[in-house]
Amino acid sequence: MLLGRLRDPFINHRHRRLFHVLRVSLALIVTFAIVQTFPFQHSGWALVSTVMVMGNLPHIGGVLDKGRQRLAGTLIGAALGLALI
């Protein structure tokens, strides 16, 4: 019953800021748990990336698109870096 109410467009629009804050907070908690589990060098940047991807996009479609663009940019940059070495 609660899940059905959360999918209601009126509820979602009315509480969009709260939902956005909860989504970003949950993403940061998950990222922090991963960073603490796997101690990579400079792993704190993962939290910055999470905020950059999710911070100003309150809709999940925009977040997924921005995440794909960031991944593609990282892969292209890594390939160019390896090619220049």
Short mmCIF file of C-alpha atoms in Angstrom, two decimals:
data_model
loop_
_atom_site.label_atom_id
_atom_site.label_comp_id
_atom_site.label_asym_id
_atom_site.label_seq_id
_atom_site.Cartn_x
_atom_site.Cartn_y
_atom_site.Cartn_z
CA MET A 1 0.00 0.00 0.00
CA LEU A 2 2.81 2.42 0.87
CA LEU A 3 4.63 1.70 -2.39
CA GLY A 4 1.48 2.51 -4.34
CA ARG A 5 1.17 5.86 -2.56
CA LEU A 6 4.82 6.68 -3.31
CA ARG A 7 4.19 6.12 -7.02
CA ASP A 8 1.32 8.61 -7.03
CA PRO A 9 2.37 11.59 -9.22
CA PHE A 10 0.81 14.10 -6.84
CA ILE A 11 2.71 12.73 -3.83
CA ASN A 12 5.91 12.49 -5.85
CA HIS A 13 5.61 16.07 -7.08
CA ARG A 14 4.62 17.43 -3.70
CA HIS A 15 7.54 15.81 -1.89
CA ARG A 16 10.11 15.84 -4.71
CA ARG A 17 12.78 17.62 -2.67
CA LEU A 18 12.48 15.13 0.16
CA PHE A 19 12.69 12.19 -2.25
CA HIS A 20 15.73 13.74 -3.94
CA VAL A 21 17.50 14.24 -0.61
CA LEU A 22 16.72 10.64 0.38
CA ARG A 23 18.00 9.31 -2.96
CA VAL A 24 21.26 11.28 -2.77
CA SER A 25 21.77 10.32 0.88
CA LEU A 26 21.21 6.64 0.14
CA ALA A 27 23.64 6.81 -2.80
CA LEU A 28 26.27 8.45 -0.58
CA ILE A 29 25.81 5.82 2.13
CA VAL A 30 26.20 2.99 -0.39
CA THR A 31 29.25 4.68 -1.95
CA PHE A 32 30.81 5.23 1.47
CA ALA A 33 30.24 1.57 2.39
CA ILE A 34 31.95 0.46 -0.83
CA VAL A 35 34.85 2.86 -0.23
CA GLN A 36 35.30 1.52 3.31
CA THR A 37 35.09 -2.11 2.16
CA PHE A 38 37.63 -1.77 -0.67
CA PRO A 39 40.39 0.63 0.41
CA PHE A 40 41.60 1.92 -2.96
CA GLN A 41 44.00 4.81 -3.20
CA HIS A 42 42.16 8.16 -3.39
CA SER A 43 38.83 6.37 -3.02
CA GLY A 44 37.28 9.47 -1.45
CA TRP A 45 36.77 10.81 -4.95
CA ALA A 46 33.98 8.27 -5.37
CA LEU A 47 31.86 10.34 -2.99
CA VAL A 48 32.55 13.46 -5.05
CA SER A 49 31.53 11.61 -8.22
CA THR A 50 28.32 10.47 -6.56
CA VAL A 51 27.40 14.03 -5.65
CA MET A 52 28.35 15.30 -9.12
CA VAL A 53 26.16 12.71 -10.85
CA MET A 54 23.18 12.80 -8.49
CA GLY A 55 23.43 16.24 -6.93
CA ASN A 56 21.43 18.46 -9.25
CA LEU A 57 19.29 15.92 -11.10
CA PRO A 58 16.12 15.12 -9.17
CA HIS A 59 14.81 12.65 -11.78
CA ILE A 60 16.21 9.14 -12.17
CA GLY A 61 16.32 9.37 -15.98
CA GLY A 62 18.68 12.34 -15.88
CA VAL A 63 20.89 10.62 -13.32
CA LEU A 64 21.22 7.49 -15.45
CA ASP A 65 22.03 9.53 -18.56
CA LYS A 66 24.63 11.63 -16.74
CA GLY A 67 26.16 8.49 -15.21
CA ARG A 68 26.50 6.90 -18.66
CA GLN A 69 28.12 10.05 -20.02
CA ARG A 70 30.56 10.14 -17.10
CA LEU A 71 31.46 6.47 -17.59
CA ALA A 72 31.99 6.98 -21.33
CA GLY A 73 34.18 10.02 -20.66
CA THR A 74 36.24 8.09 -18.13
CA LEU A 75 36.77 5.19 -20.53
CA ILE A 76 37.73 7.50 -23.40
CA GLY A 77 40.11 9.44 -21.15
CA ALA A 78 41.71 6.22 -19.89
CA ALA A 79 42.14 4.92 -23.45
CA LEU A 80 43.73 8.20 -24.58
CA GLY A 81 45.99 8.21 -21.52
CA LEU A 82 47.16 4.68 -22.26
CA ALA A 83 47.71 5.54 -25.93
CA LEU A 84 49.90 8.51 -25.01
CA ILE A 85 52.08 6.44 -22.67
#
